[in-house]
PDB file of C-alpha atoms in Angstrom:
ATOM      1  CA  UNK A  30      11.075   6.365   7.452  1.00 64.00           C
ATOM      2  CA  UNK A  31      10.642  10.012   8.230  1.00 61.00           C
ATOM      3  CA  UNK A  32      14.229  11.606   8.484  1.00 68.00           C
ATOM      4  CA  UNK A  33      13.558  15.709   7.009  1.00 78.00           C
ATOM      5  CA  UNK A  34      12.997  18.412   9.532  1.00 83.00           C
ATOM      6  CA  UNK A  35       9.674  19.496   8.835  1.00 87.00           C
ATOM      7  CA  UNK A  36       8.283  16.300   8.643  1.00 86.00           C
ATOM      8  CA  UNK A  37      10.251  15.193  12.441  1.00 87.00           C
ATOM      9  CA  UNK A  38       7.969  18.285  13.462  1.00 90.00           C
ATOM     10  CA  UNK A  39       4.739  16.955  12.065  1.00 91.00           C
ATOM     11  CA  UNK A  40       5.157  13.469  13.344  1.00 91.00           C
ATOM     12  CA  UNK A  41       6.627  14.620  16.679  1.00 91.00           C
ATOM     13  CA  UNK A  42       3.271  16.435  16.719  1.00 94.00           C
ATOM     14  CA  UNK A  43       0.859  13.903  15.574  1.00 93.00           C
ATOM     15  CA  UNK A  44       2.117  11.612  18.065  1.00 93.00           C
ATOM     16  CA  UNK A  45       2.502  13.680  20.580  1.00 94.00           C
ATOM     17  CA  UNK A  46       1.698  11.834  24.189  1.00 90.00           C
ATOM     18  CA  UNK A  47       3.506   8.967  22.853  1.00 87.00           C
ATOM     19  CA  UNK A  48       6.615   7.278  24.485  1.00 86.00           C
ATOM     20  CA  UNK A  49       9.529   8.458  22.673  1.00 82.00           C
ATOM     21  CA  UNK A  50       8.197  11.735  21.187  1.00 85.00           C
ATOM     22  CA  UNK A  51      10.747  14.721  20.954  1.00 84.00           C
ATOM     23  CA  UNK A  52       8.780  16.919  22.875  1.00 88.00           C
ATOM     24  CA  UNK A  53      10.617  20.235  21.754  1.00 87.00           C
ATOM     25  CA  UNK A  54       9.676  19.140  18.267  1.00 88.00           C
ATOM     26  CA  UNK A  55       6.134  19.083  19.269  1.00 91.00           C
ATOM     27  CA  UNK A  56       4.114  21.740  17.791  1.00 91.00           C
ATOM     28  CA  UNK A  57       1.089  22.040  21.117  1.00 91.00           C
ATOM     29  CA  UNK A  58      -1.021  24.908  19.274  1.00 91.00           C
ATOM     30  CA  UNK A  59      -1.950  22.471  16.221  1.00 92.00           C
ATOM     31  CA  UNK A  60      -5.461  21.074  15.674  1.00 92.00           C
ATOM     32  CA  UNK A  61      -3.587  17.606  14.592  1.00 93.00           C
ATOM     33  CA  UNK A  62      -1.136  17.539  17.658  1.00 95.00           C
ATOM     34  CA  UNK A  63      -1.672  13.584  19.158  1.00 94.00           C
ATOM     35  CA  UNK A  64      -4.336  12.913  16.671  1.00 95.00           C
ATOM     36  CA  UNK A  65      -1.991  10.009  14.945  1.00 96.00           C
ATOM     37  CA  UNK A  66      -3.070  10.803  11.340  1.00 96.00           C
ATOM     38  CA  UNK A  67      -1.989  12.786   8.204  1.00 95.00           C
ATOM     39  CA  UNK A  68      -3.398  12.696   4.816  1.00 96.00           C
ATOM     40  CA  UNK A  69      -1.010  11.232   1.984  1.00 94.00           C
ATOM     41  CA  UNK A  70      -1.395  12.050  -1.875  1.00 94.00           C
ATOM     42  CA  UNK A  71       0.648  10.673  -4.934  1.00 93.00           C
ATOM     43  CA  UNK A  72       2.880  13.177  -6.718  1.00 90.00           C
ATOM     44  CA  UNK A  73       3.600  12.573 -10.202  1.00 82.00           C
ATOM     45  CA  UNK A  74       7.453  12.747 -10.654  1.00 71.00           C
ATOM     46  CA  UNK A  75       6.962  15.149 -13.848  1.00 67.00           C
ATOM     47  CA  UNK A  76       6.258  18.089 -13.487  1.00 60.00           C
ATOM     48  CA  UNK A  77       4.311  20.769 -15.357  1.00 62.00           C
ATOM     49  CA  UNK A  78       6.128  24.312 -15.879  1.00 63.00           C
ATOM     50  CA  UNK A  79       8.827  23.415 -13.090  1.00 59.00           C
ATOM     51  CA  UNK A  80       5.417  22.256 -10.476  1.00 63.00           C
ATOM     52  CA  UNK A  81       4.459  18.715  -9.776  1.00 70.00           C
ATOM     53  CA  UNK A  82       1.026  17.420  -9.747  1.00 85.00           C
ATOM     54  CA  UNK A  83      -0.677  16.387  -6.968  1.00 90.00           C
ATOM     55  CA  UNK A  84      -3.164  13.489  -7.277  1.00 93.00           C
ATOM     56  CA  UNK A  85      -7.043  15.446  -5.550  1.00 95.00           C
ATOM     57  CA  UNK A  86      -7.469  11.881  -4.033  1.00 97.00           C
ATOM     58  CA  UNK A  87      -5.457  10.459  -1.511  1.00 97.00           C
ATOM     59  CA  UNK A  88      -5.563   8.450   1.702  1.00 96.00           C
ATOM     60  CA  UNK A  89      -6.385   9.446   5.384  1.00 97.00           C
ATOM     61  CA  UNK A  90      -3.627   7.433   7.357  1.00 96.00           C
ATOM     62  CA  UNK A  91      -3.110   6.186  11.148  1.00 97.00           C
ATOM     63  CA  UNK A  92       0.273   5.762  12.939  1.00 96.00           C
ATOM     64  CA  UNK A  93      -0.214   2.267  14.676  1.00 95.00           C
ATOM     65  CA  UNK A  94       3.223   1.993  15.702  1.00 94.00           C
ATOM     66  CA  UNK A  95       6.854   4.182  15.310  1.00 92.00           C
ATOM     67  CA  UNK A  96      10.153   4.034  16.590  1.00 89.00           C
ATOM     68  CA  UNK A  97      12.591   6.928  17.124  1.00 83.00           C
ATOM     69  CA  UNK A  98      16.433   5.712  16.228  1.00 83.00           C
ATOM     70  CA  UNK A  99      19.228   7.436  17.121  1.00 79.00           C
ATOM     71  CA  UNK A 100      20.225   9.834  14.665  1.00 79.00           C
ATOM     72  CA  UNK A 101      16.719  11.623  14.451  1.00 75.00           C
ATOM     73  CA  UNK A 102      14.850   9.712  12.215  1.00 82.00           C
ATOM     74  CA  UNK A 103      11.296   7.914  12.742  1.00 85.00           C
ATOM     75  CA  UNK A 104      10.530   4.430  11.599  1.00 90.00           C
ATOM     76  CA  UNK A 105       6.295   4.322  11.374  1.00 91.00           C
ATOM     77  CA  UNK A 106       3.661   1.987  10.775  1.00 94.00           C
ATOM     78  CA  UNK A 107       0.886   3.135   8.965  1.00 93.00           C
ATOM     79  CA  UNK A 108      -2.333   1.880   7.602  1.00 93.00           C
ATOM     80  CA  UNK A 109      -5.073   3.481   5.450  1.00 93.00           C
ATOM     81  CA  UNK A 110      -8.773   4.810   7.098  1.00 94.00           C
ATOM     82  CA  UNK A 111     -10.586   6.149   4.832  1.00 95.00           C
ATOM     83  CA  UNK A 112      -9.760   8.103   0.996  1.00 97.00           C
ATOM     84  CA  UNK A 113     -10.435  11.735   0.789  1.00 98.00           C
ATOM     85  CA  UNK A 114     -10.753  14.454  -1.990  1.00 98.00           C
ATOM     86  CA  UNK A 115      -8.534  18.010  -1.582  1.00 97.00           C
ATOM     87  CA  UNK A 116     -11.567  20.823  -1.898  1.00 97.00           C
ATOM     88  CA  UNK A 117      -8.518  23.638  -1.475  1.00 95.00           C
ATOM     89  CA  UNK A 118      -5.379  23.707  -0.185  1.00 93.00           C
ATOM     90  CA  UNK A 119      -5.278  25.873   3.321  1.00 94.00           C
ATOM     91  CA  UNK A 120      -1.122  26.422   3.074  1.00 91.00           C
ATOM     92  CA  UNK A 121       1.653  24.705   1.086  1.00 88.00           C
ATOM     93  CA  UNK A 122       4.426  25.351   3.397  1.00 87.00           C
ATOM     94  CA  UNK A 123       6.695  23.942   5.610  1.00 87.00           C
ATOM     95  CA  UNK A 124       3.753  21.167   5.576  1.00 87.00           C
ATOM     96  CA  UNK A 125       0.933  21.311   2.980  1.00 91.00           C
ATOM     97  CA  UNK A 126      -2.220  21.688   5.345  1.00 93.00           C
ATOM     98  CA  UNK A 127      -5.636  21.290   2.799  1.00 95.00           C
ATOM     99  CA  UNK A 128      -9.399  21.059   3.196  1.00 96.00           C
ATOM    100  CA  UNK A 129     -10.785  18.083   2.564  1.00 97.00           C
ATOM    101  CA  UNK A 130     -13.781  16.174   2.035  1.00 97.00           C
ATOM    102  CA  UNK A 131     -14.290  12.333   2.795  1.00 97.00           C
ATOM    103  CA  UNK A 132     -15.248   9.781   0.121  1.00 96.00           C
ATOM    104  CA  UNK A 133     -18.185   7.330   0.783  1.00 94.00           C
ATOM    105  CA  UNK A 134     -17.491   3.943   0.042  1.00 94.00           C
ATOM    106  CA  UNK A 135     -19.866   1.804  -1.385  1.00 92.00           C
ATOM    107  CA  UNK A 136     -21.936  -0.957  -0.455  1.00 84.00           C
ATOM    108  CA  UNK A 137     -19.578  -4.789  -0.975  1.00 84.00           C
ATOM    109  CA  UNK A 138     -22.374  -7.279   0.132  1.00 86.00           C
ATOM    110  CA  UNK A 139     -24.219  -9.123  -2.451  1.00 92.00           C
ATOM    111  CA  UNK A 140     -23.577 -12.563  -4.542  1.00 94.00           C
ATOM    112  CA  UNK A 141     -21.873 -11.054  -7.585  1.00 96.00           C
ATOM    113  CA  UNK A 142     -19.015  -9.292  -5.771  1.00 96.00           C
ATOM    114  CA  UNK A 143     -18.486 -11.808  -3.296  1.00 96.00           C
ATOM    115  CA  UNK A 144     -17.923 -14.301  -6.241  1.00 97.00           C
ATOM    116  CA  UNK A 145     -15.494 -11.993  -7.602  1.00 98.00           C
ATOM    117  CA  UNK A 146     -13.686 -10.980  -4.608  1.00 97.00           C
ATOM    118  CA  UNK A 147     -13.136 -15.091  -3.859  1.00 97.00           C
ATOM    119  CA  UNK A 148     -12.040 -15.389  -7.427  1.00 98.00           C
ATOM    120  CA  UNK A 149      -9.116 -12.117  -7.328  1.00 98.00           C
ATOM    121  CA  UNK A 150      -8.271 -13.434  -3.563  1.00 98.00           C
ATOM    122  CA  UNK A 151      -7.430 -17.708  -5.829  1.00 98.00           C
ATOM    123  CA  UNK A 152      -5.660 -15.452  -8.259  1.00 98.00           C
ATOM    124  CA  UNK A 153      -3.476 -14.003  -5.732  1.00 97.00           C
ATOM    125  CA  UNK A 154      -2.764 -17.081  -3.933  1.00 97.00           C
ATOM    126  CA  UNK A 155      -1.549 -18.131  -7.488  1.00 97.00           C
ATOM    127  CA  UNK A 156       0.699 -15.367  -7.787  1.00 96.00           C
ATOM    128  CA  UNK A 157       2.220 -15.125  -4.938  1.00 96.00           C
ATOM    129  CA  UNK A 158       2.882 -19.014  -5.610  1.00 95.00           C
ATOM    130  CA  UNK A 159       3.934 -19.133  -8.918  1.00 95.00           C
ATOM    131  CA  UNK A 160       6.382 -16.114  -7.761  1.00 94.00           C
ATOM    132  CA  UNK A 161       7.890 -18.369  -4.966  1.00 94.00           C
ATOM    133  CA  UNK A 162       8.487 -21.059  -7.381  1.00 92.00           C
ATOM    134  CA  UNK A 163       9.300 -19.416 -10.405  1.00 91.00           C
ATOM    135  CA  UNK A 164      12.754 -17.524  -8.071  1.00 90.00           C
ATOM    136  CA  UNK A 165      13.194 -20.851  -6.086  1.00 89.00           C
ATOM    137  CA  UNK A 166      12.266 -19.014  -3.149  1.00 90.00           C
ATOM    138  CA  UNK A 167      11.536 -20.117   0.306  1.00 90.00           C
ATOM    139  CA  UNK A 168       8.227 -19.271   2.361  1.00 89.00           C
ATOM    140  CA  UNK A 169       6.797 -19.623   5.181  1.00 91.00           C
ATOM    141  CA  UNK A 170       2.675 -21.094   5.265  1.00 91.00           C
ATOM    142  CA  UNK A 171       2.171 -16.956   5.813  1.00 91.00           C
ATOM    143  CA  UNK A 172       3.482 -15.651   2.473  1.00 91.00           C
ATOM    144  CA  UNK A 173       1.673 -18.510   0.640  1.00 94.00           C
ATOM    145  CA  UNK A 174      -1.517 -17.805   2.199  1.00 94.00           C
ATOM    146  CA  UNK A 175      -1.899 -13.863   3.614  1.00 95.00           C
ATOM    147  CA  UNK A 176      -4.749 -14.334   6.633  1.00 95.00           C
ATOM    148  CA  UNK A 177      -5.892 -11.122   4.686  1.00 96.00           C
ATOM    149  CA  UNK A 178      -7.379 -13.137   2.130  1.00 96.00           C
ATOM    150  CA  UNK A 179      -9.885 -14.949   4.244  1.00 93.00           C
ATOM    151  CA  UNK A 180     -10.562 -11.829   6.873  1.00 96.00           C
ATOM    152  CA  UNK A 181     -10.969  -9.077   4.119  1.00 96.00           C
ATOM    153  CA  UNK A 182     -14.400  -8.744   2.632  1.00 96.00           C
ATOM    154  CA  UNK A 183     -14.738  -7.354  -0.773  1.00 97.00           C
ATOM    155  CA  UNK A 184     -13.929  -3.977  -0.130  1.00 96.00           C
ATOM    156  CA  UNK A 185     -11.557  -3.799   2.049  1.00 96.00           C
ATOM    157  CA  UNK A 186      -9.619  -6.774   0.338  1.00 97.00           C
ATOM    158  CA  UNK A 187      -9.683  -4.404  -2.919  1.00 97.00           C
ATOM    159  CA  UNK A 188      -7.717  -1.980  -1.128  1.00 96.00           C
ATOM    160  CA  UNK A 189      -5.369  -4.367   0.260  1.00 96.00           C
ATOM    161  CA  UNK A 190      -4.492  -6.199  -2.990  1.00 97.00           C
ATOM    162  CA  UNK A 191      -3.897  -2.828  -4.154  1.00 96.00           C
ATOM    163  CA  UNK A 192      -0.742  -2.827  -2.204  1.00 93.00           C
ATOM    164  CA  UNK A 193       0.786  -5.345  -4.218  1.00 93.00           C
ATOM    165  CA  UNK A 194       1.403  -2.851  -7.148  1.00 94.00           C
ATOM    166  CA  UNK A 195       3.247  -0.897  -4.976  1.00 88.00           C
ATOM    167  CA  UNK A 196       5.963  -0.798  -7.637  1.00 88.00           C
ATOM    168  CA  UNK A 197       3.062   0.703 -10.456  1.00 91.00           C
ATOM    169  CA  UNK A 198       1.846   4.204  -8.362  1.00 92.00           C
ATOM    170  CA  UNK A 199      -0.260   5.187 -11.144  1.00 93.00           C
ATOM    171  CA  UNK A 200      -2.119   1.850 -10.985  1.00 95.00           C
ATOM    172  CA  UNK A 201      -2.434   2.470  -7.224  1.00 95.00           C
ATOM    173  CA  UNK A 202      -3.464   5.625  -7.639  1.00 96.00           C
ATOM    174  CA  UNK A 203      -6.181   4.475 -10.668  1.00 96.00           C
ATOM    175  CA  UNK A 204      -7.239   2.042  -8.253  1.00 97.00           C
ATOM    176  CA  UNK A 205      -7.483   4.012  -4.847  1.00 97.00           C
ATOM    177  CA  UNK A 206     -10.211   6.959  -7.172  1.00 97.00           C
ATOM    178  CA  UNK A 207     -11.992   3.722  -7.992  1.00 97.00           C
ATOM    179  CA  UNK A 208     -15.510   4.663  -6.355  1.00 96.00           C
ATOM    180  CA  UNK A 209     -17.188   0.825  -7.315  1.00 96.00           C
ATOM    181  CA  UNK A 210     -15.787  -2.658  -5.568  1.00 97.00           C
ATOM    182  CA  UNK A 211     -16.595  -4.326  -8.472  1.00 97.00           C
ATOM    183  CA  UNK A 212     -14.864  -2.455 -10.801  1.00 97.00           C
ATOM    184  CA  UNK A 213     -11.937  -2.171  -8.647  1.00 98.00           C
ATOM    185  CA  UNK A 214     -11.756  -5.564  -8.519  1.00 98.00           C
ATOM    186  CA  UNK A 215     -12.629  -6.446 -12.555  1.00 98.00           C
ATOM    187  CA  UNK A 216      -9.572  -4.150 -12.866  1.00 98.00           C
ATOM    188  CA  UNK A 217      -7.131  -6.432 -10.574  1.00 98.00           C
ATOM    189  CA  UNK A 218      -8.563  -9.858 -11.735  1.00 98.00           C
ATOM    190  CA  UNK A 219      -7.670  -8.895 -14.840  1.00 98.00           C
ATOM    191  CA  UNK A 220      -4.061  -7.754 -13.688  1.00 97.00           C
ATOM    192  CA  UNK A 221      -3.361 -10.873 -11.880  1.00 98.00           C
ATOM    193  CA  UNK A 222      -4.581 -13.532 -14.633  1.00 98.00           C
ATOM    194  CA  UNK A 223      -2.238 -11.505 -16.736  1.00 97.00           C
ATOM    195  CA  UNK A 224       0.357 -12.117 -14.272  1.00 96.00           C
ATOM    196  CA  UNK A 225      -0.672 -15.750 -13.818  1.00 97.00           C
ATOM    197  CA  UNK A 226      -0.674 -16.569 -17.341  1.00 97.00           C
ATOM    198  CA  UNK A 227       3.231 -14.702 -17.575  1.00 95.00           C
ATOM    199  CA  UNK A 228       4.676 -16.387 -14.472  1.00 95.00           C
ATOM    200  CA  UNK A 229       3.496 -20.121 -15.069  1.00 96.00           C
ATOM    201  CA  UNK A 230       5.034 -19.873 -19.405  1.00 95.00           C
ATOM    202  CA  UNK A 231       7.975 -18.605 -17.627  1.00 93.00           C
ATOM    203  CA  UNK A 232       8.033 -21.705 -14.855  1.00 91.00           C
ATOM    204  CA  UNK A 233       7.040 -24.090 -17.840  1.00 91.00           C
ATOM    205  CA  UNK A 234       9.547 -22.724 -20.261  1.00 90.00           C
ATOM    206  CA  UNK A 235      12.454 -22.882 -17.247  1.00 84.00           C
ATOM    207  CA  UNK A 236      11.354 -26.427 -16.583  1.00 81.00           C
ATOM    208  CA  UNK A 237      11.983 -27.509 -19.822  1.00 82.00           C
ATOM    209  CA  UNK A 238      15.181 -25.921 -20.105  1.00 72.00           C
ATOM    210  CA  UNK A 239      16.407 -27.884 -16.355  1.00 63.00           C
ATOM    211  CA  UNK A 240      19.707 -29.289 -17.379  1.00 56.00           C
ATOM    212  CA  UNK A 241      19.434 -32.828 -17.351  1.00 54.00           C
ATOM    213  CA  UNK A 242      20.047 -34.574 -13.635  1.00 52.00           C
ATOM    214  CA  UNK A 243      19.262 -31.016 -12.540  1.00 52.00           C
ATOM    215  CA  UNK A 244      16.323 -30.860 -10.245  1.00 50.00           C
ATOM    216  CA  UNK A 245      13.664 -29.534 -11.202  1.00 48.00           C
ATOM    217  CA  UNK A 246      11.770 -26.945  -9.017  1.00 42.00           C
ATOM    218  CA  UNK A 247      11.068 -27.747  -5.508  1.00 45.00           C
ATOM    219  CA  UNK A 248       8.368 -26.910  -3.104  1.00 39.00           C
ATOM    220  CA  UNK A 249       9.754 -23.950  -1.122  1.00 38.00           C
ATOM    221  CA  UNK A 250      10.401 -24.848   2.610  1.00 36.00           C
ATOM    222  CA  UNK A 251      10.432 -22.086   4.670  1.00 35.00           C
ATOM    223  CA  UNK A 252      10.260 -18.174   4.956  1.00 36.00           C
ATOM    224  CA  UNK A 253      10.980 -15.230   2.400  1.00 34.00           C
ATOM    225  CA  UNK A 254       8.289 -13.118   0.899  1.00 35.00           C
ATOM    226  CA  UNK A 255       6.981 -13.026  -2.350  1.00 38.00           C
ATOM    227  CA  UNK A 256       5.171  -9.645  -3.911  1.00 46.00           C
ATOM    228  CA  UNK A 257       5.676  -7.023  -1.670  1.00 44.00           C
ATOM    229  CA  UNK A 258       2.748  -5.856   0.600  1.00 38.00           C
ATOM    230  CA  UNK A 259       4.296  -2.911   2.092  1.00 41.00           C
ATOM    231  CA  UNK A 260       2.797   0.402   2.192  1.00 39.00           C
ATOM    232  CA  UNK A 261       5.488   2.425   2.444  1.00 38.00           C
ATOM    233  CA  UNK A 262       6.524   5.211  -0.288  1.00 40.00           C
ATOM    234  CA  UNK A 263       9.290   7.242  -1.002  1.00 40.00           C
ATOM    235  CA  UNK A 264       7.082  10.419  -1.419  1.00 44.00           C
ATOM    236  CA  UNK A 265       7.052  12.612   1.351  1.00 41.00           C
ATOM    237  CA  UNK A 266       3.817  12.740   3.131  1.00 43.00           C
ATOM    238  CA  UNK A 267       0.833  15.251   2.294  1.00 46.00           C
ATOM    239  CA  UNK A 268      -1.328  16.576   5.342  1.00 46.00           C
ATOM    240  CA  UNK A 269      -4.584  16.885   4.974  1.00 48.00           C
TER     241      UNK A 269
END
């Protein structure tokens, strides 16, 4: 949700030649006017001598879809291209503009990650599972089983379990500098059988405690989600 002047301008300018833009707002001059994408980088909430830091690595993102609503502000969809390192930053204000590199990915095909990346995508399943049935949720066929998990390959589905820790940005951020698939995914397999292991004591030791003639857990029926997927953050976006 974009709702702060400067950033109206830089979205109104990215997406410029979209239906809905604020065309006064749109800034023709820039080299990123209708290009759709700005660079986003975690800032730590402390701060040293009064400044934040600034994670060097962040992501390279695309508007796929926004919405203007009525008092100003801009709902967008976003998804992540590609990660990039900041080699120096170009101007910090209104909107930080830097020079960046991008970051090559590496290679995700071969037996061992495969197996590893099939074994982090059961663990998942699992959580998401356990997490319906451990808050007596209800979900649809689509929260227990993302299509994600059988479209991804390795690499990408790295990233995208990523999201999941949306609540941990430091362990997004650990993740997202992460140059190997395989040790970005060591690093969540071990996260999720940790989570596993938490949420099925915690079913076990609820199930035991049932009050007698109270049923027990059920099978959810329908729709709600479990771990959140979203990519949205509460910092304000970094261009890059």
């Amino acid at each position: 949700m974009i709702f702060e002047a400067r950033y109206r301008v830089l979205f109104n300018t990215i997406l410029a030649g979209g239906k809905g833009v604020e065309e006064g707002l749109v800034q023709t001059d820039s080299p990123f006017c209708g290009t759709r994408r700005f660079g986003m980088c975690y800032v730590d909430g402390r701060s040293e001598g009064g400044v934040q830091r600034m994670a060097s690595i962040g992501t390279a993102l695309e508007v796929e879809d926004f919405a203007h609503v009525q008092d100003g502000r801009i709902l967008i969809t976003c998804k992540g291209r590609e990660r990039f390192r900041i080699l120096s930053i170009v101007r910090e204000r209104p909107i930080m503009i830097a020079e960046v590199e991008e970051l090559a990915e590496d290679e995700d095909e071969g037996e061992q990650v495969t197996a590893l990346a099939r074994e982090v995508a059961d663990l998942l399943r699992s959580t998401i599972r356990l997490n319906v049935k451990l808050n007596n949720l209800e979900a649809t066929e689509d929260t227990l089983e993302p299509q994600e998990l059988s479209d991804l390959g390795p690499r990408d589905l790295s990233y995208w379990i990523a999201t999941f820790f949306q609540d941990i940005k430091v362990l997004q951020q650990s993740l997202l500098e992460e140059d190997s698939t395989l040790k970005r995914l060591t690093r969540e397999k071990e996260i999720l059988s940790d989570t596993v292991r938490y949420y099925s004591a915690t079913v076990a030791l609820k199930s035991l405690s049932t009050t007698p003639g109270e049923p027990a857990y059920e099978p959810p029926s329908s729709s709600s989600s479990a771990p959140k997927a979203d990519k949205a953050s509460d910092e304000p976006p970094k261009e890059a």
